[in-house]
Amino acid sequence: MKTAWLMAILMTLTAALSYAFLPKPQPEAQARARTPLEQLFPSEFGPWRLDPAAAALIRPAFERARQFQMYDQVLERTYMDAAGYRIMLSVAYGRQQSVGLQMHRPEVCYKAGGFTVSRIEPGELQMLGRAIPVTRLFASLEGRPEPITYWRLLGNEVIADEARFKLRQLSSGGAGGIPDGLLVRISSLDDDLPHAYKLQADFAQAMAQALTPAQRQRVLGW
């Protein structure tokens, strides 16, 4: 009988310690999760306005991840300038970015969606005099050439390098906290890549100028 009680106490103690040391979402991530993405991205800025009639142009590369509840929030919009050029903005937010659960990079999502993915390369976007590390790639289906620019935040930091991203995840988990993540993807249907990347950079710069300091902190990390 004494042995049974001892086993029960040890099992309860083990469960309590496991829960106490289990990595948990960081408090600031819990606060950020309560802000809807719609409040972070203005519906118009610079020469860009929402194009509600262009919803059909968006191919929801995040759809599979949303289906499996990988993200807490997803925002998808299409903007258009006075010349009729369209930019698609897709944003995904995940409250928990552990090693086993993290945002899918566009080069992975698009390939899984049947696209041919090529020309993956690091780059920079200049926004308000600061450089943001980004990744550029070209995804294509027959009749749908789509140059893409994207960046990712882990917690409050933009991290483009995948190895560094994973190291930060591991170090955060070891410290008992799980950071949140935000992925911002800008793309357009254009087979002229230099032209597309130039307009995507202009779009990002105009967006950054329209953000409040609090919105910039969340979207750009500074």
C-alpha positions in Angstrom: 0.0 0.0 0.0 2.9 2.4 0.9 4.5 1.6 -2.4 1.3 2.5 -4.3 1.1 5.9 -2.5 4.7 6.6 -3.2 4.3 5.9 -6.9 1.2 8.2 -7.0 3.1 11.0 -5.3 6.1 10.6 -7.7 3.9 10.6 -10.8 2.0 13.7 -9.6 5.3 15.5 -8.8 6.7 14.5 -12.2 3.6 15.9 -14.0 3.8 19.2 -12.0 7.5 19.6 -12.8 6.9 18.8 -16.5 4.2 21.5 -16.7 6.4 24.0 -14.8 9.3 23.7 -17.2 7.3 23.3 -20.4 8.1 26.1 -22.9 5.2 28.5 -23.1 4.2 31.3 -25.4 5.9 34.6 -24.4 3.6 37.1 -22.7 4.3 39.8 -25.3 3.3 37.2 -28.0 0.0 36.6 -26.2 -0.6 40.4 -26.3 0.2 40.7 -30.0 -2.1 37.8 -30.8 -5.0 39.8 -29.7 -4.4 42.5 -32.4 -6.2 41.7 -35.7 -4.0 41.9 -38.7 -6.6 44.1 -40.4 -5.6 46.8 -37.9 -1.9 46.6 -38.8 -2.1 47.2 -42.5 -3.8 50.3 -43.9 -6.3 49.8 -46.7 -4.7 52.7 -48.7 -1.3 54.3 -48.7 0.7 56.3 -51.3 -0.7 55.5 -54.7 -2.0 52.1 -53.6 -5.7 51.4 -52.9 -7.6 48.2 -52.1 -9.0 46.4 -55.2 -12.0 44.4 -53.9 -12.8 43.3 -57.4 -9.4 41.5 -57.7 -10.0 38.9 -54.9 -10.1 36.1 -57.5 -6.5 36.9 -58.4 -5.2 35.8 -55.0 -4.1 32.2 -54.9 -4.2 31.4 -51.2 -0.9 29.7 -50.7 -1.6 29.8 -47.0 -4.8 27.8 -47.5 -3.4 24.4 -46.6 -1.7 25.8 -43.4 -4.9 27.6 -42.4 -6.8 24.3 -43.0 -4.6 22.6 -40.5 -4.9 25.6 -38.1 -1.1 26.3 -38.3 -1.7 30.1 -38.1 -3.8 32.1 -35.7 -4.5 34.8 -38.3 -4.2 35.2 -42.1 -4.7 38.4 -44.1 -4.9 38.5 -47.9 -5.5 41.6 -49.9 -4.9 43.0 -53.4 -3.9 46.7 -53.9 -3.9 48.6 -57.2 -2.2 51.8 -58.3 -3.6 54.4 -60.7 -1.9 52.6 -63.6 -3.8 49.4 -62.8 -0.8 47.5 -61.5 -1.8 45.0 -58.8 0.2 43.9 -55.7 -1.0 41.0 -53.6 -0.3 41.2 -49.9 -0.5 38.1 -47.8 0.3 38.1 -44.1 0.3 35.1 -41.7 0.6 35.2 -37.9 1.4 32.3 -35.7 1.4 32.7 -31.9 3.7 29.7 -31.4 6.9 29.3 -33.5 8.4 26.2 -32.0 10.8 23.9 -34.0 7.9 21.5 -34.6 5.3 24.2 -35.5 6.3 27.1 -37.6 5.3 29.2 -40.6 5.8 27.7 -44.0 8.1 29.7 -46.2 6.6 30.6 -49.6 9.2 28.5 -51.5 7.7 25.5 -49.7 4.0 26.5 -49.9 4.2 27.4 -53.6 6.0 24.2 -54.5 3.5 22.1 -52.6 0.8 24.0 -54.6 2.2 22.8 -57.9 4.2 25.9 -58.8 7.7 25.8 -60.2 9.9 27.7 -57.8 13.2 29.2 -58.9 15.6 32.1 -58.4 15.5 32.0 -54.6 17.8 34.7 -53.4 18.4 37.0 -50.4 17.8 40.7 -50.8 17.1 43.9 -48.9 14.3 46.4 -48.9 15.0 50.0 -48.0 12.2 51.4 -45.8 12.5 54.8 -44.2 16.3 54.7 -44.5 16.6 51.3 -43.0 17.4 48.0 -44.7 15.1 45.0 -44.1 16.5 41.5 -45.0 14.1 39.8 -47.4 13.9 36.7 -49.6 12.9 36.9 -53.2 11.8 34.0 -55.4 10.0 33.4 -58.7 7.0 31.0 -58.6 5.3 30.1 -61.9 2.4 28.1 -63.3 1.4 28.1 -66.9 0.1 31.6 -67.5 0.8 32.8 -64.0 4.3 34.2 -63.4 4.6 35.4 -59.8 7.7 37.2 -58.5 7.6 37.2 -54.6 9.3 39.3 -51.9 8.8 38.2 -48.3 10.2 38.7 -44.8 9.7 37.0 -41.5 9.7 38.1 -37.9 10.5 35.8 -35.0 9.3 37.7 -32.0 10.4 41.3 -32.6 13.2 40.5 -35.0 13.3 40.2 -38.8 15.3 37.0 -39.6 15.9 36.0 -43.2 18.5 33.3 -42.7 16.8 29.9 -42.1 19.6 28.5 -40.0 19.6 31.5 -37.7 15.8 31.4 -37.5 16.0 27.8 -36.2 18.8 28.6 -33.7 16.6 31.4 -32.3 13.7 29.0 -32.0 15.9 26.5 -30.1 17.4 29.1 -27.8 14.0 30.6 -27.0 12.6 27.2 -26.2 15.6 26.4 -24.0 14.9 29.6 -22.1 11.3 28.5 -21.5 9.5 30.7 -24.0 8.0 30.1 -27.4 8.2 33.3 -29.7 5.5 34.2 -32.1 6.0 34.8 -35.8 4.8 37.0 -38.6 5.3 36.4 -42.3 4.7 39.3 -44.8 4.5 38.3 -48.5 4.3 40.7 -51.4 3.8 39.4 -54.9 2.5 40.4 -58.3 1.7 38.7 -61.6 4.5 39.9 -63.9 7.0 38.1 -66.1 9.4 41.1 -65.9 11.2 40.4 -62.6 13.2 43.6 -62.3 10.0 45.6 -62.9 8.0 43.6 -60.4 10.6 43.8 -57.7 11.0 47.5 -58.2 7.2 48.1 -57.8 7.1 45.7 -54.8 9.9 47.7 -53.1 8.0 50.9 -53.8 4.9 49.3 -52.4 6.7 48.3 -49.2 8.3 51.7 -48.8 4.9 53.4 -49.2 3.3 51.0 -46.7 6.1 51.6 -44.1 5.6 55.4 -44.4 1.9 54.9 -43.6 2.4 52.8 -40.5 2.3 54.2 -37.0 5.3 53.5 -34.8 3.4 50.7 -33.0 2.4 49.2 -36.4 6.0 49.4 -37.7 7.3 47.7 -34.5 4.9 44.8 -35.2 5.3 44.6 -39.0 9.0 45.6 -39.4 10.5 44.9 -36.0 11.6 48.5 -35.3 
